[in-house]
Amino acid sequence: MARYAPAVMYRAAQLAIATPLVAVLAAGGCAGGQSNSDSSTKFKGVQKDVAKVVEDFQKAAEKQDGTKVCRDLITVELQARIIKANTSRTNGCAQAVKDGFKETDQSDLTVTAVRLSGTTAASADVKQKLASKKSRTTTLTLQKVGARWRISQLAA
């Protein structure tokens, strides 16, 4: 039995990274319906810019657009973690994200709060409405990369 322990621990480590991806990746997954409201309009200035990234993430999820997520909405470091955690070993971040979208049952994301930490870090509290009519709140961490905000951690 002991010879399987490293494989079990490796799988547990993969799930620890992949679970937030599946939990948060997007809003339009399997059971989805599109959200009709843009919660970023409740914010102003930099906070609105941060919330807009979450809204763009939701829109990309509704379209199952892994390319948009990886190219424009998440950090390079998060891309690497997603690729590493991808158990199906598909090619690249975009396909791994698209596969993650297929595993979700969320139907809507609403940004309820945005907190700035200096000029290059932020967090967004996001209420996820699930297909089961339940909801949960999670926190996304964002980082400013160049002139754009990007999601750096899916669940905190």
PDB file of C-alpha atoms in Angstrom:
ATOM      1  CA  MET A   1       0.000   0.000   0.000  1.00  0.00           C
ATOM      2  CA  ALA A   2       2.829   2.408   0.818  1.00  0.00           C
ATOM      3  CA  ARG A   3       4.128   2.362  -2.747  1.00  0.00           C
ATOM      4  CA  TYR A   4       0.929   4.123  -3.891  1.00  0.00           C
ATOM      5  CA  ALA A   5       1.242   6.961  -1.372  1.00  0.00           C
ATOM      6  CA  PRO A   6       3.269   9.300  -3.631  1.00  0.00           C
ATOM      7  CA  ALA A   7       0.727   8.890  -6.439  1.00  0.00           C
ATOM      8  CA  VAL A   8      -2.136   9.607  -4.043  1.00  0.00           C
ATOM      9  CA  MET A   9      -0.343  12.655  -2.641  1.00  0.00           C
ATOM     10  CA  TYR A  10       0.411  13.928  -6.164  1.00  0.00           C
ATOM     11  CA  ARG A  11      -3.252  13.501  -7.140  1.00  0.00           C
ATOM     12  CA  ALA A  12      -4.343  15.330  -3.974  1.00  0.00           C
ATOM     13  CA  ALA A  13      -1.969  18.188  -4.832  1.00  0.00           C
ATOM     14  CA  GLN A  14      -3.399  18.342  -8.351  1.00  0.00           C
ATOM     15  CA  LEU A  15      -6.943  18.469  -6.970  1.00  0.00           C
ATOM     16  CA  ALA A  16      -5.980  21.212  -4.534  1.00  0.00           C
ATOM     17  CA  ILE A  17      -5.025  23.392  -7.493  1.00  0.00           C
ATOM     18  CA  ALA A  18      -7.694  22.212  -9.922  1.00  0.00           C
ATOM     19  CA  THR A  19     -10.640  22.379  -7.515  1.00  0.00           C
ATOM     20  CA  PRO A  20     -10.655  26.187  -7.332  1.00  0.00           C
ATOM     21  CA  LEU A  21     -10.450  26.246 -11.122  1.00  0.00           C
ATOM     22  CA  VAL A  22     -13.499  24.047 -11.476  1.00  0.00           C
ATOM     23  CA  ALA A  23     -15.261  25.815  -8.608  1.00  0.00           C
ATOM     24  CA  VAL A  24     -14.840  29.292 -10.018  1.00  0.00           C
ATOM     25  CA  LEU A  25     -14.354  28.736 -13.707  1.00  0.00           C
ATOM     26  CA  ALA A  26     -17.064  30.285 -14.873  1.00  0.00           C
ATOM     27  CA  ALA A  27     -20.181  31.155 -14.798  1.00  0.00           C
ATOM     28  CA  GLY A  28     -21.675  29.766 -17.908  1.00  0.00           C
ATOM     29  CA  GLY A  29     -20.642  26.139 -17.482  1.00  0.00           C
ATOM     30  CA  CYS A  30     -22.900  23.161 -18.092  1.00  0.00           C
ATOM     31  CA  ALA A  31     -26.151  24.374 -16.666  1.00  0.00           C
ATOM     32  CA  GLY A  32     -25.583  27.908 -17.393  1.00  0.00           C
ATOM     33  CA  GLY A  33     -27.742  30.817 -18.457  1.00  0.00           C
ATOM     34  CA  GLN A  34     -26.213  34.065 -19.160  1.00  0.00           C
ATOM     35  CA  SER A  35     -26.173  36.846 -16.654  1.00  0.00           C
ATOM     36  CA  ASN A  36     -28.095  39.894 -17.733  1.00  0.00           C
ATOM     37  CA  SER A  37     -26.480  42.339 -15.326  1.00  0.00           C
ATOM     38  CA  ASP A  38     -22.960  43.694 -15.220  1.00  0.00           C
ATOM     39  CA  SER A  39     -21.994  44.028 -11.562  1.00  0.00           C
ATOM     40  CA  SER A  40     -18.939  46.123 -12.459  1.00  0.00           C
ATOM     41  CA  THR A  41     -21.262  49.102 -13.008  1.00  0.00           C
ATOM     42  CA  LYS A  42     -21.687  49.357  -9.207  1.00  0.00           C
ATOM     43  CA  PHE A  43     -18.045  50.432  -8.888  1.00  0.00           C
ATOM     44  CA  LYS A  44     -15.998  53.444  -9.962  1.00  0.00           C
ATOM     45  CA  GLY A  45     -12.405  54.038 -10.989  1.00  0.00           C
ATOM     46  CA  VAL A  46      -9.854  51.309 -10.351  1.00  0.00           C
ATOM     47  CA  GLN A  47     -12.392  49.187  -8.461  1.00  0.00           C
ATOM     48  CA  LYS A  48     -14.560  49.175 -11.587  1.00  0.00           C
ATOM     49  CA  ASP A  49     -11.549  48.105 -13.677  1.00  0.00           C
ATOM     50  CA  VAL A  50     -10.987  45.159 -11.319  1.00  0.00           C
ATOM     51  CA  ALA A  51     -14.667  44.154 -11.314  1.00  0.00           C
ATOM     52  CA  LYS A  52     -14.723  44.384 -15.118  1.00  0.00           C
ATOM     53  CA  VAL A  53     -12.089  41.622 -15.327  1.00  0.00           C
ATOM     54  CA  VAL A  54     -14.433  39.317 -13.387  1.00  0.00           C
ATOM     55  CA  GLU A  55     -17.302  40.244 -15.725  1.00  0.00           C
ATOM     56  CA  ASP A  56     -15.083  39.583 -18.758  1.00  0.00           C
ATOM     57  CA  PHE A  57     -14.141  36.246 -17.187  1.00  0.00           C
ATOM     58  CA  GLN A  58     -17.819  35.358 -16.897  1.00  0.00           C
ATOM     59  CA  LYS A  59     -18.501  36.324 -20.519  1.00  0.00           C
ATOM     60  CA  ALA A  60     -15.555  34.217 -21.705  1.00  0.00           C
ATOM     61  CA  ALA A  61     -16.860  31.320 -19.623  1.00  0.00           C
ATOM     62  CA  GLU A  62     -20.313  31.614 -21.136  1.00  0.00           C
ATOM     63  CA  LYS A  63     -18.678  31.246 -24.543  1.00  0.00           C
ATOM     64  CA  GLN A  64     -16.268  28.575 -23.232  1.00  0.00           C
ATOM     65  CA  ASP A  65     -13.463  30.765 -24.564  1.00  0.00           C
ATOM     66  CA  GLY A  66     -10.355  29.422 -22.863  1.00  0.00           C
ATOM     67  CA  THR A  67      -8.169  31.397 -25.258  1.00  0.00           C
ATOM     68  CA  LYS A  68      -9.619  34.725 -24.053  1.00  0.00           C
ATOM     69  CA  VAL A  69      -9.192  33.719 -20.411  1.00  0.00           C
ATOM     70  CA  CYS A  70      -5.551  32.690 -20.821  1.00  0.00           C
ATOM     71  CA  ARG A  71      -4.547  35.466 -23.206  1.00  0.00           C
ATOM     72  CA  ASP A  72      -6.289  38.410 -21.540  1.00  0.00           C
ATOM     73  CA  LEU A  73      -7.682  37.650 -18.080  1.00  0.00           C
ATOM     74  CA  ILE A  74      -5.280  35.573 -15.960  1.00  0.00           C
ATOM     75  CA  THR A  75      -1.627  35.923 -15.026  1.00  0.00           C
ATOM     76  CA  VAL A  76       1.143  33.841 -16.561  1.00  0.00           C
ATOM     77  CA  GLU A  77       1.704  32.245 -13.143  1.00  0.00           C
ATOM     78  CA  LEU A  78      -1.926  31.134 -12.904  1.00  0.00           C
ATOM     79  CA  GLN A  79      -1.723  29.792 -16.453  1.00  0.00           C
ATOM     80  CA  ALA A  80       1.256  27.662 -15.399  1.00  0.00           C
ATOM     81  CA  ARG A  81      -0.610  26.331 -12.321  1.00  0.00           C
ATOM     82  CA  ILE A  82      -3.634  25.454 -14.456  1.00  0.00           C
ATOM     83  CA  ILE A  83      -1.492  23.615 -16.984  1.00  0.00           C
ATOM     84  CA  LYS A  84       0.356  21.753 -14.224  1.00  0.00           C
ATOM     85  CA  ALA A  85      -2.900  20.738 -12.519  1.00  0.00           C
ATOM     86  CA  ASN A  86      -4.538  19.618 -15.752  1.00  0.00           C
ATOM     87  CA  THR A  87      -4.996  15.907 -15.261  1.00  0.00           C
ATOM     88  CA  SER A  88      -6.250  15.230 -18.785  1.00  0.00           C
ATOM     89  CA  ARG A  89      -2.941  16.505 -20.155  1.00  0.00           C
ATOM     90  CA  THR A  90      -4.528  18.445 -22.974  1.00  0.00           C
ATOM     91  CA  ASN A  91      -2.360  20.965 -24.721  1.00  0.00           C
ATOM     92  CA  GLY A  92      -1.996  24.321 -23.117  1.00  0.00           C
ATOM     93  CA  CYS A  93      -3.853  26.665 -20.858  1.00  0.00           C
ATOM     94  CA  ALA A  94      -6.743  27.472 -23.221  1.00  0.00           C
ATOM     95  CA  GLN A  95      -7.765  23.835 -23.606  1.00  0.00           C
ATOM     96  CA  ALA A  96      -7.377  23.156 -19.874  1.00  0.00           C
ATOM     97  CA  VAL A  97      -9.600  26.147 -19.086  1.00  0.00           C
ATOM     98  CA  LYS A  98     -12.151  25.104 -21.684  1.00  0.00           C
ATOM     99  CA  ASP A  99     -12.187  21.615 -20.141  1.00  0.00           C
ATOM    100  CA  GLY A 100     -12.694  23.259 -16.730  1.00  0.00           C
ATOM    101  CA  PHE A 101     -15.695  25.165 -18.052  1.00  0.00           C
ATOM    102  CA  LYS A 102     -17.282  21.878 -19.088  1.00  0.00           C
ATOM    103  CA  GLU A 103     -16.995  20.641 -15.485  1.00  0.00           C
ATOM    104  CA  THR A 104     -18.818  23.565 -13.889  1.00  0.00           C
ATOM    105  CA  ASP A 105     -22.443  24.095 -12.969  1.00  0.00           C
ATOM    106  CA  GLN A 106     -22.345  27.777 -12.110  1.00  0.00           C
ATOM    107  CA  SER A 107     -24.695  30.149 -13.834  1.00  0.00           C
ATOM    108  CA  ASP A 108     -23.775  33.640 -12.654  1.00  0.00           C
ATOM    109  CA  LEU A 109     -21.017  35.663 -10.987  1.00  0.00           C
ATOM    110  CA  THR A 110     -21.647  38.939  -9.168  1.00  0.00           C
ATOM    111  CA  VAL A 111     -18.861  41.101  -7.776  1.00  0.00           C
ATOM    112  CA  THR A 112     -19.974  42.232  -4.326  1.00  0.00           C
ATOM    113  CA  ALA A 113     -16.811  43.978  -3.100  1.00  0.00           C
ATOM    114  CA  VAL A 114     -13.417  45.073  -4.395  1.00  0.00           C
ATOM    115  CA  ARG A 115     -10.431  45.780  -2.152  1.00  0.00           C
ATOM    116  CA  LEU A 116      -7.245  47.416  -3.425  1.00  0.00           C
ATOM    117  CA  SER A 117      -3.835  46.678  -1.935  1.00  0.00           C
ATOM    118  CA  GLY A 118      -1.599  49.419  -3.220  1.00  0.00           C
ATOM    119  CA  THR A 119      -1.567  50.048  -6.949  1.00  0.00           C
ATOM    120  CA  THR A 120      -0.880  46.536  -8.243  1.00  0.00           C
ATOM    121  CA  ALA A 121      -2.923  44.103  -6.148  1.00  0.00           C
ATOM    122  CA  ALA A 122      -6.623  43.676  -5.501  1.00  0.00           C
ATOM    123  CA  SER A 123      -9.189  41.154  -4.380  1.00  0.00           C
ATOM    124  CA  ALA A 124     -12.793  40.774  -5.432  1.00  0.00           C
ATOM    125  CA  ASP A 125     -15.519  39.054  -3.455  1.00  0.00           C
ATOM    126  CA  VAL A 126     -17.634  37.179  -5.960  1.00  0.00           C
ATOM    127  CA  LYS A 127     -21.040  35.669  -5.306  1.00  0.00           C
ATOM    128  CA  GLN A 128     -21.552  32.585  -7.442  1.00  0.00           C
ATOM    129  CA  LYS A 129     -25.122  31.608  -8.193  1.00  0.00           C
ATOM    130  CA  LEU A 130     -25.145  27.870  -8.783  1.00  0.00           C
ATOM    131  CA  ALA A 131     -27.463  25.940 -11.040  1.00  0.00           C
ATOM    132  CA  SER A 132     -28.940  24.307  -7.917  1.00  0.00           C
ATOM    133  CA  LYS A 133     -30.334  27.758  -6.947  1.00  0.00           C
ATOM    134  CA  LYS A 134     -27.806  27.942  -4.119  1.00  0.00           C
ATOM    135  CA  SER A 135     -25.006  30.454  -3.981  1.00  0.00           C
ATOM    136  CA  ARG A 136     -21.605  30.873  -2.405  1.00  0.00           C
ATOM    137  CA  THR A 137     -19.113  33.681  -2.091  1.00  0.00           C
ATOM    138  CA  THR A 138     -15.480  33.283  -3.000  1.00  0.00           C
ATOM    139  CA  THR A 139     -12.578  35.685  -3.317  1.00  0.00           C
ATOM    140  CA  LEU A 140     -10.532  36.202  -6.462  1.00  0.00           C
ATOM    141  CA  THR A 141      -7.109  37.789  -6.244  1.00  0.00           C
ATOM    142  CA  LEU A 142      -6.024  40.103  -9.044  1.00  0.00           C
ATOM    143  CA  GLN A 143      -2.720  41.633 -10.008  1.00  0.00           C
ATOM    144  CA  LYS A 144      -1.954  44.553 -12.271  1.00  0.00           C
ATOM    145  CA  VAL A 145       0.298  43.413 -15.098  1.00  0.00           C
ATOM    146  CA  GLY A 146       1.407  46.337 -17.218  1.00  0.00           C
ATOM    147  CA  ALA A 147      -1.711  48.453 -17.712  1.00  0.00           C
ATOM    148  CA  ARG A 148      -4.202  45.582 -17.244  1.00  0.00           C
ATOM    149  CA  TRP A 149      -5.681  43.775 -14.278  1.00  0.00           C
ATOM    150  CA  ARG A 150      -5.511  39.984 -14.375  1.00  0.00           C
ATOM    151  CA  ILE A 151      -6.788  37.239 -12.108  1.00  0.00           C
ATOM    152  CA  SER A 152      -3.844  35.759 -10.233  1.00  0.00           C
ATOM    153  CA  GLN A 153      -5.667  33.369  -7.913  1.00  0.00           C
ATOM    154  CA  LEU A 154      -9.092  31.865  -8.440  1.00  0.00           C
ATOM    155  CA  ALA A 155     -10.144  31.221  -4.875  1.00  0.00           C
ATOM    156  CA  ALA A 156      -8.733  32.487  -1.646  1.00  0.00           C
TER     157      ALA A 156
END
